[in-house]
Amino acid sequence: MRKEKKERRILVFTGAAALVAVGLNLLLSAINNRRKSSAKKGLPGSSVLVDLSASEISKLVDCIIAKSKETYDRVASIPLEKVCYENVVAPFADLEAQQFPLIQSCVFQRMVSGSVEVRNASLEAEKRLDAHFLLCRKREDVYRVIKALLDKGGRIKPDEKRYIQSLVKEMERHGVKLLPSNRIEMERLKSQIDELSLRYVENLNSGPKFLLLSEQELAGMPHEFIKDLENTNSKRKILLTNYHVTPILEHCKVGSTRKLVATAYGQRGGKENLHILKKLVQLRCKFAQLLGYPNYADFATELRMARSSAKVIQFLEEVSANLTDLAEGELNLLKDLKRKEEGDFPFGMHDLLYYMKRAEEENLSFDFDFGEVKHYFPVNIVLSGILKIYQDLFGLRFEQVTDAEVWHETVQLFSVHDCSTTELLGYFYLDIFSREGKYAHTCVVPLQNGCSTSDGTRKVSIALLLSQCPNEKDGNAALLRFTEVITLFHEFSHVVHHICSCATFSRFSGLQSDGDFVEMPSLLLENWCYESTSLKTLSGFHQDITKSITSEMCKSLKLRRDMFFGLKIKQEILLCLLDQIVHSREDIDMIELVKDLHPKVMMGIPLLEETNPASCFTRLAVGYESVCYSYIWSKVLADDIFASKFDDDLLNHHAGLQFRKKVLAPGGAKDTLEIISEYLGREPSINHFFESKRSSV
């Protein structure tokens, strides 16, 4: 009787699977037929649907959820004594490989579509899919089956074992092992954390919005800046945003004004946000302890290279200590400049940006105008230079694909091939020009992961680079600021990282890698934006593109980057230590912590009166809690690799090819420290993070 029931159950699942497959295939056939009627080319190896209607998005989400549920139900039905790779891992691996491009087809439209209806449908799709997959990760019946396979052991490949461990760990971190009462408590804590995070941001935005200052109090500010300020009762309105605060701290000659503005900016959020953050930290600690972690910071760092909060704090303190001599020399230079200009007044945090700017202008011959530099960076010249540098360095060939379906006429599509083997590695879309309704920032969106499927076929990687570059106007070339050139170059590295993945599993492909590692390749490649050889490739004067940026300008741009490196990183370390320490304790007095931490890290520079960075540092509350350190971690790795492999030969094709194959290709399929150590021939070192910067001032 029991056997009969089991057979019937399997038949039911088989029937459901067939119905789901038929439904999905019918929908995809209908969409593809519509695409064919448009006379646009299909892409070999691509499952991405780039121009879905609102109704198609909704129907596709239904099919994705149904197929996912059917797969999870089928795996859950497997008797624990019969688990094997083929009936547990293969179904999940295939599901992720097949569904990722379909999921992304639904959700990326919210960032690019010109239709409000489509953007709304895409947002709703993202909410529905997130809710569904969150429930999937909490399925105890599925967890028991996967855990049984992990416990069974046996001879499997390292990446297969890593995949099973990843599935198990993901579900455990979502509370699948908890008792029902603890799961309810976990959800209650999560809801409270989300509510308090929102309150922190709302409170930060609801405080004082501006200061009123006279033109005398704004002495030293450029005429254009003053002219653009709103005039209220013969005073100028200074908004407490970066847009106004940073220029004042850089240019205003009146020390009392700089202090007033910096203090008002630093007091945002106030005691209310300190109170909110204290509660947030306590709730996060309880959340982590429910899952078996001593504190939230250990929970957040567990899956990263650092592995623990103690390691992060040790790393930050070591970097800070090694920077102290450099930073003290920089600070002494700034103090001398202040004495010459203002007399013997104490040096404060409000003086840093102003005297850094003075040092640039007076001590290091920064006699060129950044407005003039912009004329050397027309968008099209920069883009062609970026493509050339990445092709040459990594042995790739980019070819524009014409007549392919895109969502806007300005979008370009390129195929990517290996230069030596001519193998198709993937595709990337460039949607880089500004238009209404589009996502406002520069970023990379993975649309399809490069991975293998159980039938032996391989899906190629597909990525989208989004930006808001200016359009040509009245026949005049669109120009980029130098910071925009760096951003575009940085983000294109993420495209190449994603495309070059050779991972077997979708969840380990390209950008699906260690959070402490994923920014490292881009930070490494940013160095090319400061070297004369590559800068000349990226530039061409807008009225005569044969004239590239001058060597003097290149040198000045690099010097400006490296100037006051110690002080700049020290300020970041202060915030990272604050983040890490508060999240590694159950309860802590944040006022006393900052009073103790600030002078130690900032070499005696006093904290501005009645300010506390914990009240207005949004990364503590939303999105980056316990992982703010990750940028510095990645930067240390990037500088080590650059100094060891590329500093003497920027166009070292062999080193570039090895970086692509040994560092980019594995994705998340191998331990990141092991990957980097194999490439360097040793463990990473922090020493190169300081060496190139010591002679900057």
XYZ file of C-alpha atoms in Angstrom:
697
model
C 0.000 0.000 0.000
C 2.818 2.406 0.916
C 4.647 1.601 -2.316
C 1.439 2.202 -4.261
C 1.033 5.639 -2.637
C 4.613 6.587 -3.460
C 4.176 5.566 -7.091
C 0.966 7.587 -7.312
C 2.746 10.599 -5.783
C 5.560 10.378 -8.316
C 2.986 10.158 -11.122
C 1.305 13.290 -9.795
C 4.617 15.169 -9.786
C 5.421 13.931 -13.290
C 2.068 15.171 -14.527
C 2.515 18.533 -12.818
C 6.002 18.874 -14.271
C 4.667 18.173 -17.741
C 1.912 20.781 -17.380
C 4.330 23.402 -16.078
C 6.805 22.671 -18.871
C 4.048 22.882 -21.517
C 2.787 26.186 -20.072
C 6.262 27.751 -20.009
C 7.107 26.496 -23.502
C 3.831 27.860 -24.918
C 4.486 31.282 -23.398
C 8.099 31.392 -24.621
C 6.966 30.252 -28.084
C 4.406 33.058 -28.231
C 7.016 35.635 -27.173
C 9.574 34.275 -29.651
C 7.014 34.305 -32.466
C 6.363 37.970 -31.761
C 10.114 38.587 -31.857
C 10.473 36.766 -35.179
C 7.743 38.896 -36.728
C 9.821 41.981 -35.949
C 12.592 40.781 -38.329
C 15.192 41.187 -35.571
C 17.974 38.664 -35.080
C 17.876 36.137 -32.281
C 21.053 35.590 -30.264
C 22.613 32.108 -30.290
C 22.894 30.889 -26.687
C 20.689 33.631 -25.219
C 17.501 33.057 -23.240
C 17.139 36.749 -22.369
C 13.875 38.420 -23.413
C 14.611 42.103 -23.834
C 11.312 43.740 -24.765
C 8.476 42.170 -22.782
C 5.065 43.792 -22.409
C 3.493 44.254 -18.976
C 1.169 41.282 -19.494
C 4.030 39.084 -20.714
C 6.031 39.919 -17.601
C 3.119 38.923 -15.371
C 2.545 35.635 -17.231
C 6.245 34.797 -17.246
C 6.440 35.330 -13.478
C 3.542 32.881 -13.069
C 5.440 30.285 -15.108
C 8.733 30.874 -13.256
C 7.058 30.409 -9.873
C 5.154 27.322 -11.039
C 8.297 25.699 -12.457
C 10.275 26.528 -9.323
C 7.583 25.106 -7.028
C 7.337 21.943 -9.117
C 11.119 21.392 -8.878
C 11.213 21.990 -5.107
C 8.228 19.656 -4.602
C 9.880 16.959 -6.714
C 13.147 17.121 -4.772
C 11.255 17.135 -1.458
C 9.541 13.866 -2.442
C 12.805 11.912 -2.755
C 13.308 9.315 0.022
C 16.341 10.244 2.112
C 17.982 6.856 1.523
C 17.814 7.388 -2.265
C 19.323 10.861 -2.559
C 22.035 11.291 -5.187
C 23.558 14.030 -7.305
C 21.251 13.319 -10.249
C 17.965 13.629 -8.348
C 18.907 16.473 -5.967
C 21.664 18.699 -7.323
C 21.030 18.394 -11.065
C 17.385 19.576 -10.840
C 18.354 22.648 -8.787
C 21.382 23.462 -10.951
C 19.281 23.237 -14.110
C 16.496 25.286 -12.532
C 18.902 28.101 -11.642
C 20.572 27.983 -15.069
C 17.276 28.090 -16.978
C 15.406 30.532 -14.754
C 18.047 33.185 -14.072
C 17.794 34.828 -17.540
C 13.988 34.634 -17.409
C 13.914 36.236 -13.950
C 16.274 38.983 -15.084
C 14.169 39.508 -18.222
C 11.255 40.382 -15.953
C 13.045 42.571 -13.416
C 15.602 44.568 -15.426
C 12.793 46.306 -17.325
C 12.099 48.506 -14.293
C 15.496 50.125 -14.945
C 15.263 50.701 -18.703
C 11.721 50.689 -20.065
C 10.172 53.872 -21.403
C 6.732 52.582 -20.453
C 5.417 53.350 -16.965
C 3.137 50.312 -17.256
C 6.078 48.000 -18.009
C 8.228 49.507 -15.221
C 5.403 48.978 -12.731
C 4.877 45.403 -13.924
C 8.610 44.789 -13.556
C 8.622 46.172 -9.989
C 5.674 43.977 -9.084
C 7.436 40.988 -10.674
C 10.507 41.592 -8.521
C 8.390 41.679 -5.351
C 6.550 38.474 -6.254
C 9.730 36.614 -7.208
C 11.598 37.764 -4.087
C 8.714 36.602 -1.884
C 8.530 33.229 -3.646
C 12.244 32.462 -3.465
C 12.360 33.545 0.177
C 9.729 30.882 0.929
C 11.727 28.325 -1.078
C 14.811 28.925 1.069
C 12.771 28.163 4.181
C 11.393 24.783 3.057
C 12.310 22.267 5.727
C 11.278 19.272 3.566
C 13.718 20.313 0.826
C 16.466 21.091 3.344
C 16.282 17.556 4.791
C 16.860 16.065 1.346
C 19.822 18.330 0.470
C 21.376 17.862 3.918
C 21.019 14.086 3.566
C 22.996 14.258 0.331
C 25.724 16.380 1.974
C 25.939 14.006 4.942
C 26.049 11.002 2.619
C 29.378 12.182 1.217
C 30.805 10.121 -1.590
C 33.103 10.977 -4.466
C 32.019 14.227 -6.079
C 33.926 17.088 -7.682
C 35.030 20.005 -5.464
C 32.692 22.499 -7.154
C 29.780 20.053 -6.793
C 30.445 19.723 -3.077
C 30.751 23.497 -2.807
C 27.386 23.813 -4.553
C 25.655 21.434 -2.110
C 27.266 23.226 0.846
C 26.057 26.535 -0.582
C 22.454 25.284 -0.808
C 22.568 23.973 2.769
C 24.173 27.118 4.207
C 21.744 29.403 2.375
C 18.741 27.593 3.858
C 20.272 27.449 7.338
C 20.906 31.201 7.274
C 17.191 31.638 6.524
C 16.248 29.738 9.680
C 15.263 26.355 8.290
C 16.791 24.540 11.310
C 14.959 26.643 13.884
C 11.998 25.520 15.946
C 8.662 26.961 14.735
C 8.518 29.398 17.657
C 12.029 30.677 16.856
C 11.128 31.083 13.191
C 8.226 33.290 14.209
C 10.590 35.290 16.430
C 13.083 35.567 13.551
C 10.386 37.011 11.271
C 9.298 39.423 14.010
C 12.888 40.626 14.448
C 13.353 40.996 10.691
C 10.198 43.094 10.463
C 11.345 45.344 13.326
C 14.806 45.707 11.779
C 13.311 46.759 8.434
C 11.022 49.271 10.153
C 13.851 50.823 12.197
C 16.165 50.994 9.167
C 13.486 52.969 7.348
C 12.981 55.238 10.370
C 16.737 55.954 10.515
C 16.736 57.119 6.881
C 13.485 59.069 7.233
C 14.759 60.832 10.344
C 18.005 61.673 8.571
C 16.018 63.277 5.752
C 13.540 65.101 7.968
C 15.956 67.279 9.962
C 17.119 70.827 9.170
C 17.461 71.242 5.414
C 19.557 74.382 5.033
C 21.558 77.256 6.523
C 21.324 80.940 5.587
C 24.696 82.641 5.092
C 25.813 86.036 3.855
C 28.107 86.427 0.868
C 30.817 87.659 3.251
C 30.556 84.362 5.137
C 31.005 82.585 1.792
C 34.228 84.383 0.813
C 36.330 82.327 -1.560
C 33.427 80.515 -3.213
C 33.360 80.615 -7.032
C 31.037 83.228 -8.526
C 29.059 80.525 -10.383
C 28.348 78.731 -7.096
C 27.111 81.917 -5.370
C 25.007 82.875 -8.381
C 23.143 79.542 -8.343
C 22.197 79.801 -4.646
C 18.672 80.869 -3.700
C 18.566 84.388 -2.214
C 16.497 84.715 0.993
C 16.397 88.019 2.905
C 19.781 89.072 1.488
C 21.313 85.743 2.509
C 22.121 82.653 0.486
C 20.443 79.317 1.162
C 22.977 76.513 1.707
C 21.395 73.077 1.435
C 22.732 70.447 3.838
C 23.555 68.054 1.017
C 26.845 66.978 -0.535
C 26.001 69.166 -3.517
C 26.513 72.315 -1.399
C 28.488 71.132 1.629
C 31.496 69.654 -0.208
C 32.221 72.751 -2.365
C 32.031 74.977 0.748
C 34.407 72.739 2.702
C 36.802 72.805 -0.262
C 36.702 76.496 -1.224
C 35.348 78.744 1.528
C 38.121 80.869 3.053
C 36.164 81.609 6.243
C 37.096 78.985 8.822
C 34.064 79.694 11.016
C 31.763 79.128 8.040
C 33.408 75.820 7.220
C 33.038 74.751 10.844
C 29.394 75.858 10.997
C 28.488 73.984 7.787
C 30.464 70.846 8.703
C 28.902 70.769 12.178
C 25.350 71.202 10.885
C 25.960 68.471 8.302
C 27.446 66.149 10.949
C 24.561 66.704 13.356
C 21.953 65.319 10.944
C 19.979 62.480 12.495
C 21.007 63.607 15.965
C 20.264 61.750 19.192
C 17.131 60.215 17.696
C 19.166 58.290 15.119
C 21.670 57.194 17.768
C 18.710 55.805 19.721
C 17.329 54.087 16.604
C 20.725 52.639 15.734
C 21.195 51.316 19.269
C 17.907 49.425 18.951
C 18.839 48.234 15.455
C 22.137 46.801 16.655
C 20.428 45.020 19.560
C 17.798 43.480 17.255
C 20.412 42.395 14.734
C 22.398 40.744 17.498
C 19.295 38.824 18.655
C 18.600 37.842 15.035
C 22.134 36.466 14.610
C 22.076 34.694 17.984
C 18.835 32.913 17.024
C 20.799 31.439 14.108
C 23.679 30.402 16.366
C 26.124 33.270 15.806
C 27.673 35.228 18.703
C 26.848 38.576 17.054
C 25.584 40.123 13.838
C 29.026 41.003 12.472
C 30.072 37.335 12.555
C 26.848 36.421 10.736
C 27.470 39.078 8.044
C 31.136 38.180 7.439
C 30.822 34.380 7.567
C 30.536 33.880 3.786
C 33.146 36.514 2.896
C 36.923 36.267 2.659
C 37.273 37.745 6.140
C 35.153 34.940 7.692
C 34.831 36.723 11.078
C 34.431 40.118 12.694
C 37.655 39.652 14.673
C 39.564 39.251 11.402
C 37.997 42.407 9.980
C 38.864 44.499 13.044
C 42.413 43.133 13.007
C 42.701 44.004 9.291
C 41.384 47.552 9.735
C 43.631 48.233 12.717
C 46.655 46.907 10.835
C 45.940 49.084 7.810
C 45.364 52.109 10.048
C 48.616 51.551 11.961
C 50.597 51.187 8.736
C 49.104 54.428 7.415
C 49.849 56.503 10.513
C 53.319 57.758 9.500
C 52.087 58.718 6.041
C 48.928 60.371 7.384
C 50.834 62.300 10.080
C 53.150 63.733 7.438
C 50.141 64.786 5.380
C 48.428 66.307 8.415
C 51.538 68.309 9.374
C 51.632 69.786 5.866
C 47.984 70.849 6.183
C 48.576 72.339 9.637
C 51.474 74.412 8.235
C 49.219 75.716 5.471
C 46.561 76.695 8.016
C 49.085 78.530 10.188
C 50.239 80.545 7.181
C 46.694 81.477 6.164
C 44.748 81.768 9.434
C 47.301 81.979 12.226
C 47.730 79.716 15.211
C 44.233 78.221 15.403
C 43.554 74.537 16.169
C 43.171 72.288 13.147
C 39.744 70.613 12.914
C 37.880 68.116 10.741
C 36.268 71.044 8.932
C 39.738 72.115 7.697
C 40.698 68.877 5.929
C 39.121 69.391 2.504
C 39.966 73.098 2.323
C 43.677 72.669 2.964
C 43.905 69.559 0.824
C 42.605 71.740 -1.982
C 45.097 74.487 -1.141
C 47.944 71.960 -1.208
C 46.855 70.805 -4.643
C 46.799 74.358 -5.949
C 49.910 75.737 -4.260
C 52.342 72.896 -3.660
C 51.910 70.540 -6.571
C 51.338 72.787 -9.561
C 47.756 71.722 -10.203
C 47.482 74.562 -12.663
C 45.060 72.977 -15.092
C 41.309 73.353 -15.160
C 39.163 70.218 -14.822
C 36.771 71.864 -17.251
C 39.612 71.775 -19.790
C 40.336 68.099 -19.033
C 36.712 67.276 -19.840
C 37.256 68.426 -23.439
C 39.559 65.427 -23.948
C 36.891 62.875 -23.097
C 34.117 62.725 -25.722
C 31.834 59.787 -24.883
C 32.452 57.871 -28.104
C 36.243 58.212 -27.855
C 36.201 57.034 -24.233
C 33.999 54.070 -25.106
C 36.154 52.945 -28.036
C 39.245 53.298 -25.832
C 37.688 51.188 -23.075
C 36.813 48.437 -25.556
C 40.323 48.454 -27.029
C 42.121 48.291 -23.667
C 40.017 45.391 -22.377
C 40.315 43.455 -25.634
C 44.095 43.851 -25.779
C 44.683 43.089 -22.105
C 42.477 40.007 -21.794
C 42.727 38.442 -25.261
C 39.118 39.160 -26.224
C 37.362 40.255 -29.403
C 34.251 42.445 -29.281
C 31.981 42.612 -32.332
C 28.912 44.801 -32.575
C 25.742 42.861 -33.347
C 23.405 44.799 -35.615
C 19.679 44.152 -36.172
C 19.304 42.451 -32.794
C 16.240 43.202 -30.691
C 16.867 45.937 -28.113
C 14.588 48.024 -25.892
C 15.722 51.445 -27.190
C 17.314 52.683 -30.384
C 20.435 53.950 -28.558
C 21.223 50.533 -27.038
C 24.192 48.698 -28.552
C 24.885 44.959 -28.406
C 28.305 43.266 -28.680
C 29.366 39.642 -28.853
C 32.526 38.553 -27.025
C 34.882 35.895 -28.417
C 38.166 34.463 -27.229
C 40.865 35.765 -29.582
C 42.792 32.487 -29.716
C 40.006 29.899 -29.930
C 37.250 32.129 -31.431
C 34.904 30.582 -28.825
C 31.786 32.648 -28.097
C 32.036 33.717 -24.445
C 28.952 35.880 -24.246
C 27.313 39.212 -25.036
C 26.961 42.617 -23.464
C 24.446 45.407 -23.976
C 25.488 49.050 -23.646
C 22.659 51.344 -22.588
C 24.772 54.321 -21.642
C 22.958 57.430 -22.891
C 20.621 59.529 -20.783
C 16.853 59.342 -21.256
C 13.727 59.911 -19.222
C 12.433 57.070 -17.030
C 15.734 55.197 -16.984
C 17.727 54.166 -13.891
C 19.775 57.194 -12.855
C 23.153 55.618 -11.995
C 25.950 53.658 -13.649
C 25.877 49.938 -12.898
C 26.125 46.450 -14.407
C 23.204 44.023 -14.467
C 23.900 40.318 -15.155
C 21.198 39.084 -17.536
C 22.359 35.492 -18.042
C 24.943 33.492 -16.118
C 27.593 31.473 -17.924
C 27.122 27.895 -16.733
C 26.647 24.266 -17.779
C 23.404 22.286 -17.791
C 22.832 18.582 -17.163
C 22.335 17.867 -20.882
C 25.901 18.986 -21.584
C 25.093 22.344 -23.163
C 26.578 25.612 -21.903
C 24.860 28.925 -21.441
C 26.962 31.967 -22.297
C 27.212 34.997 -20.030
C 25.229 38.128 -20.869
C 25.567 41.484 -19.106
C 24.082 44.956 -19.359
C 26.013 48.174 -18.659
C 23.716 51.043 -17.704
C 24.773 54.676 -17.450
C 23.471 58.210 -17.963
C 26.066 59.708 -20.308
C 25.061 62.979 -21.991
C 23.756 62.878 -25.566
C 25.223 64.863 -28.437
C 23.543 68.244 -28.760
C 23.425 70.474 -31.854
C 26.270 68.494 -33.398
C 28.544 69.051 -30.403
C 30.254 66.018 -28.930
C 28.983 64.792 -25.560
C 31.789 65.133 -23.000
C 32.511 63.201 -19.803
C 34.022 64.502 -16.584
C 37.118 62.567 -15.550
C 35.246 61.008 -12.622
C 32.649 59.731 -15.117
C 35.414 58.188 -17.235
C 36.681 56.304 -14.169
C 33.168 55.124 -13.295
C 32.515 53.844 -16.826
C 35.901 52.084 -16.931
C 35.292 50.586 -13.472
C 31.847 49.264 -14.355
C 32.974 47.803 -17.670
C 35.386 45.664 -15.683
C 32.317 44.077 -14.056
C 31.034 43.294 -17.568
C 34.285 41.545 -18.476
C 34.357 39.748 -15.103
C 30.873 38.396 -15.760
C 31.542 37.419 -19.381
C 34.794 35.570 -18.645
C 33.286 33.177 -16.107
C 33.833 29.472 -16.695
C 31.850 28.257 -13.678
C 29.794 25.088 -13.943
C 26.955 26.349 -11.756
C 24.864 29.474 -12.328
C 25.104 30.555 -8.684
C 28.925 30.649 -8.933
C 29.051 32.492 -12.251
C 30.901 35.772 -12.747
C 29.587 38.413 -10.384
C 28.058 35.767 -8.098
C 31.292 35.674 -6.127
C 32.643 36.534 -2.664
C 31.464 39.959 -1.471
C 35.007 40.878 -0.380
C 36.283 40.008 -3.852
C 33.696 41.190 -6.361
C 34.960 44.819 -6.447
C 38.637 43.857 -6.594
C 38.932 43.424 -10.404
C 37.308 46.823 -11.006
C 39.507 48.558 -8.427
C 42.538 46.914 -10.029
C 41.541 48.099 -13.514
C 40.908 51.658 -12.295
C 44.702 52.028 -12.253
C 44.611 52.144 -16.069
C 42.706 55.458 -15.792
C 45.767 57.111 -14.244
C 48.561 55.892 -16.515
C 49.631 57.955 -19.516
C 49.640 55.039 -21.991
C 46.040 54.054 -21.373
C 44.761 57.610 -20.790
C 45.922 58.579 -24.259
C 43.917 55.627 -25.652
C 40.831 56.843 -23.787
C 41.098 60.469 -24.878
C 40.927 62.782 -27.875
C 40.296 66.528 -27.937
C 36.658 67.082 -28.890
C 37.562 69.467 -31.749
C 40.482 67.349 -32.960
C 40.406 63.747 -31.741
C 43.952 63.117 -32.966
C 45.155 65.218 -30.018
C 45.058 63.068 -26.891
C 45.425 64.273 -23.311
C 48.901 65.625 -22.493
C 51.461 63.750 -20.407
C 51.467 66.631 -17.901
C 47.738 66.303 -17.387
C 48.093 62.540 -16.916
C 50.750 63.047 -14.271
C 48.637 65.639 -12.445
C 45.561 63.383 -12.420
C 47.565 60.567 -10.858
C 49.171 62.870 -8.296
C 45.757 64.218 -7.335
C 44.472 60.679 -6.764
C 47.384 59.775 -4.495
C 47.608 63.028 -2.552
C 46.558 62.690 1.091
C 45.874 59.013 0.554
C 46.642 58.306 4.218
C 44.187 60.851 5.585
C 41.453 59.834 3.152
C 41.706 56.139 4.013
C 41.953 56.919 7.729
C 38.550 58.615 7.529
C 37.100 55.527 5.850
C 38.709 53.241 8.427
C 37.086 55.257 11.214
C 33.618 54.586 9.752
C 34.413 50.930 9.016
C 35.657 50.312 12.562
C 32.563 52.027 13.940
C 30.363 49.750 11.817
C 32.267 46.599 12.740
C 32.588 47.272 16.479
C 28.938 48.214 17.093
C 27.770 45.088 15.234
C 30.182 42.806 17.097
C 28.681 43.651 20.497
C 25.264 43.120 22.046
C 25.129 46.636 23.417
C 27.504 49.568 23.277
C 27.561 53.261 24.144
C 28.056 54.832 20.716
C 28.867 58.271 22.057
C 31.712 56.932 24.211
C 32.867 54.618 21.413
C 33.226 57.499 18.933
C 34.908 59.704 21.556
C 37.504 56.970 22.064
C 37.845 55.869 18.433
C 37.970 59.221 16.628
C 41.183 60.702 18.110
C 42.980 57.335 17.874
C 42.279 56.868 14.176
C 42.397 60.562 13.202
C 45.626 61.294 15.090
C 44.187 63.714 17.614
C 41.950 65.769 15.317
C 38.950 66.505 17.554
C 35.418 65.447 16.698
C 33.207 68.391 15.758
C 31.041 69.496 18.671
C 27.754 67.613 19.151
C 28.378 65.431 16.076
C 28.563 61.677 15.816
C 29.069 59.843 12.496
C 26.791 57.063 13.768
C 23.792 59.418 13.488
C 24.177 60.157 9.761
C 26.021 57.195 8.227
C 23.258 55.422 6.267
C 25.388 52.384 5.478
C 25.174 51.470 9.177
C 21.392 51.229 8.852
C 20.682 49.987 5.345
C 22.456 47.584 3.042
C 26.066 47.621 4.283
C 25.788 46.854 7.997
C 28.938 44.995 9.150
C 30.456 44.961 5.633
C 31.514 48.605 5.117
C 35.132 47.394 5.314
C 34.800 45.457 2.070
C 35.919 48.304 -0.229
C 39.238 48.709 1.628
C 39.707 44.926 1.660
C 39.210 44.778 -2.122
C 41.457 47.803 -2.640
C 44.303 46.151 -0.713
C 44.007 43.046 -2.920
C 43.827 45.162 -6.084
C 46.945 47.196 -5.223
C 48.876 44.020 -4.412
C 48.031 42.473 -7.789
C 48.736 45.689 -9.716
C 52.136 46.204 -8.091
C 53.093 42.537 -8.570
C 51.861 41.963 -12.121
C 51.215 45.209 -14.015
C 53.102 48.143 -12.478
C 56.157 47.629 -14.696
C 54.180 46.758 -17.823
C 50.665 48.121 -18.075
C 49.984 46.207 -21.293
C 51.321 42.883 -20.038
C 49.139 40.620 -22.160
C 50.402 37.443 -20.489
C 49.581 38.744 -16.994
C 46.192 39.930 -18.263
C 45.385 36.557 -19.812
C 46.433 34.749 -16.646
C 44.289 37.119 -14.582
C 41.319 36.371 -16.810
C 41.770 32.595 -16.667
C 42.950 32.153 -13.078
C 41.118 34.933 -11.238
C 38.011 35.885 -13.243
C 37.072 32.499 -14.718
C 36.390 30.495 -11.508
C 33.773 32.937 -10.167
C 32.494 31.663 -6.827
C 33.365 28.023 -7.552
C 36.650 28.160 -5.611
C 37.851 29.731 -2.390
C 38.782 33.336 -3.207
C 41.953 33.435 -1.126
C 43.108 30.272 -2.880
C 42.386 31.814 -6.298
C 44.400 34.980 -5.593
C 47.250 33.099 -3.918
C 47.600 30.795 -6.939
C 47.741 33.809 -9.270
C 50.312 35.681 -7.167
C 52.302 32.597 -6.211
C 51.975 33.652 -2.555
C 49.380 34.871 -0.080
C 48.154 38.465 -0.607
C 50.026 41.215 1.254
C 48.941 44.652 2.485
C 52.397 46.167 1.863
C 51.722 47.386 -1.691
C 48.724 49.330 -0.421
C 51.127 51.864 1.139
C 54.348 51.709 -0.895
C 53.231 53.599 -4.000
C 51.601 56.348 -1.929
C 54.472 57.302 0.390
C 55.994 59.892 -1.950
C 52.713 61.542 -2.982
C 52.998 64.657 -0.797
